XYZ file of C-alpha atoms in Angstrom:
153
model
C 1.589 -72.463 -43.020
C 0.387 -71.245 -46.399
C -3.066 -72.666 -45.706
C -3.284 -70.741 -42.433
C -2.342 -67.494 -44.193
C -4.960 -68.050 -46.902
C -7.599 -68.835 -44.288
C -6.703 -65.694 -42.304
C -6.837 -63.598 -45.490
C -10.232 -65.066 -46.446
C -11.637 -64.353 -42.977
C -10.342 -60.805 -43.132
C -12.018 -60.209 -46.505
C -15.301 -61.762 -45.383
C -15.642 -59.101 -42.658
C -15.160 -56.184 -45.089
C -18.845 -55.982 -46.137
C -19.787 -55.434 -42.498
C -18.042 -52.065 -42.620
C -19.522 -51.049 -45.950
C -22.070 -48.270 -45.920
C -24.606 -47.133 -48.430
C -23.219 -44.386 -50.611
C -25.424 -41.345 -50.143
C -25.225 -37.895 -51.502
C -24.964 -35.739 -48.398
C -25.478 -32.480 -50.234
C -28.752 -30.789 -49.355
C -31.359 -30.202 -52.021
C -31.007 -26.915 -53.866
C -34.058 -25.148 -55.207
C -34.141 -22.774 -58.142
C -36.616 -20.400 -56.489
C -38.947 -20.076 -53.517
C -41.966 -21.202 -55.544
C -40.262 -24.525 -56.301
C -39.253 -24.920 -52.658
C -42.788 -24.151 -51.431
C -44.331 -26.619 -53.876
C -41.764 -29.272 -52.952
C -42.373 -28.958 -49.199
C -46.142 -29.028 -49.679
C -45.872 -32.165 -51.809
C -43.480 -34.153 -49.592
C -45.563 -33.343 -46.520
C -48.549 -35.074 -48.212
C -46.540 -38.214 -48.984
C -45.750 -40.939 -46.455
C -42.343 -42.558 -46.084
C -42.702 -46.144 -47.306
C -40.324 -47.428 -44.645
C -41.547 -45.462 -41.627
C -44.900 -46.194 -40.056
C -46.301 -42.710 -39.709
C -43.858 -40.097 -40.951
C -44.070 -37.971 -44.019
C -41.270 -37.803 -46.564
C -40.477 -34.372 -45.183
C -40.032 -35.677 -41.615
C -38.294 -38.996 -42.245
C -34.532 -39.492 -42.104
C -34.657 -42.977 -43.656
C -32.470 -43.440 -46.712
C -35.439 -44.297 -48.904
C -37.111 -41.024 -47.853
C -33.980 -39.115 -48.880
C -34.016 -40.898 -52.241
C -37.733 -40.262 -52.735
C -37.341 -36.564 -51.922
C -34.650 -36.340 -54.611
C -36.872 -38.232 -57.052
C -39.829 -35.934 -56.317
C -37.645 -32.904 -57.004
C -36.428 -34.476 -60.276
C -40.003 -35.173 -61.373
C -40.990 -31.604 -60.510
C -38.146 -30.289 -62.618
C -39.234 -32.514 -65.516
C -42.530 -30.619 -65.527
C -44.722 -33.237 -63.850
C -47.774 -31.991 -61.953
C -48.375 -32.864 -58.312
C -51.034 -35.396 -59.332
C -48.695 -37.047 -61.837
C -45.997 -37.338 -59.173
C -48.478 -38.846 -56.699
C -49.766 -41.254 -59.349
C -46.193 -42.320 -60.131
C -45.455 -43.016 -56.455
C -48.795 -44.822 -55.946
C -48.079 -47.024 -58.960
C -44.684 -47.832 -57.499
C -45.465 -48.168 -53.762
C -49.261 -48.422 -53.492
C -51.883 -46.254 -51.748
C -49.875 -46.402 -48.510
C -47.629 -43.628 -49.803
C -50.515 -41.123 -49.659
C -51.531 -39.607 -46.324
C -54.995 -38.943 -47.752
C -55.943 -41.860 -49.991
C -58.404 -41.177 -52.777
C -62.073 -41.920 -52.109
C -62.716 -45.083 -54.112
C -64.797 -48.193 -53.600
C -61.833 -49.987 -52.045
C -61.191 -47.159 -49.542
C -64.785 -46.478 -48.452
C -64.325 -48.348 -45.199
C -61.222 -46.302 -44.474
C -63.042 -43.021 -45.091
C -66.498 -43.797 -43.704
C -65.727 -46.574 -41.187
C -65.139 -44.232 -38.218
C -68.480 -42.478 -38.849
C -70.260 -45.842 -39.042
C -68.691 -46.975 -35.751
C -69.702 -43.685 -34.117
C -73.251 -44.021 -35.454
C -73.523 -47.638 -34.229
C -72.244 -46.585 -30.787
C -74.817 -43.791 -30.642
C -77.634 -46.185 -31.513
C -76.503 -48.603 -28.790
C -76.328 -45.820 -26.174
C -79.777 -44.482 -27.112
C -81.231 -47.993 -26.903
C -79.671 -48.599 -23.491
C -80.923 -45.266 -22.125
C -84.450 -45.944 -23.383
C -84.470 -49.403 -21.830
C -83.407 -48.038 -18.448
C -85.857 -45.166 -18.452
C -88.806 -47.401 -19.425
C -90.142 -49.289 -16.395
C -90.493 -53.021 -16.781
C -93.889 -54.698 -17.149
C -93.444 -56.513 -13.820
C -92.835 -53.251 -11.978
C -95.978 -51.816 -13.597
C -98.045 -54.781 -12.403
C -96.697 -54.437 -8.850
C -97.515 -50.743 -8.752
C -101.048 -51.418 -9.996
C -101.520 -54.140 -7.385
C -100.270 -51.844 -4.615
C -102.707 -49.129 -5.643
C -105.613 -51.569 -5.685
C -104.752 -52.791 -2.168
C -104.579 -49.259 -0.797
C -108.012 -48.338 -2.061
C -110.866 -49.555 0.035
C -114.150 -49.648 -1.745
């Protein structure tokens, strides 16, 4: 009987973590002035949520986005510039966190790849149009032969 009670108690305790939730601070961010609020919103709209595929920190409701917004505000209040905050987040999460990655040798394909694809497509289209508009050599020979047959000397 005692064993059954201990087993029931252990099973009851093992289910407790399923009901646990992450402790979050539900209080909204408070800004000291409108300049700080404007700078904050401009900065978090340029940063990507590291959990979401294509949402900014400003748009995301993920817990990590909430935490990162709080961290950005803390860094702002510590006197960090926008570039220092971005550098901190890039060092921590990689270039993915930036909506507009910096133009570097490792991001050239990202920046200039679409233009190269467009240029290659244009060259292919121009080549195809020229080939179609230029009559083939066989057609030229047939036309010449037809003209020679029509003329009676």
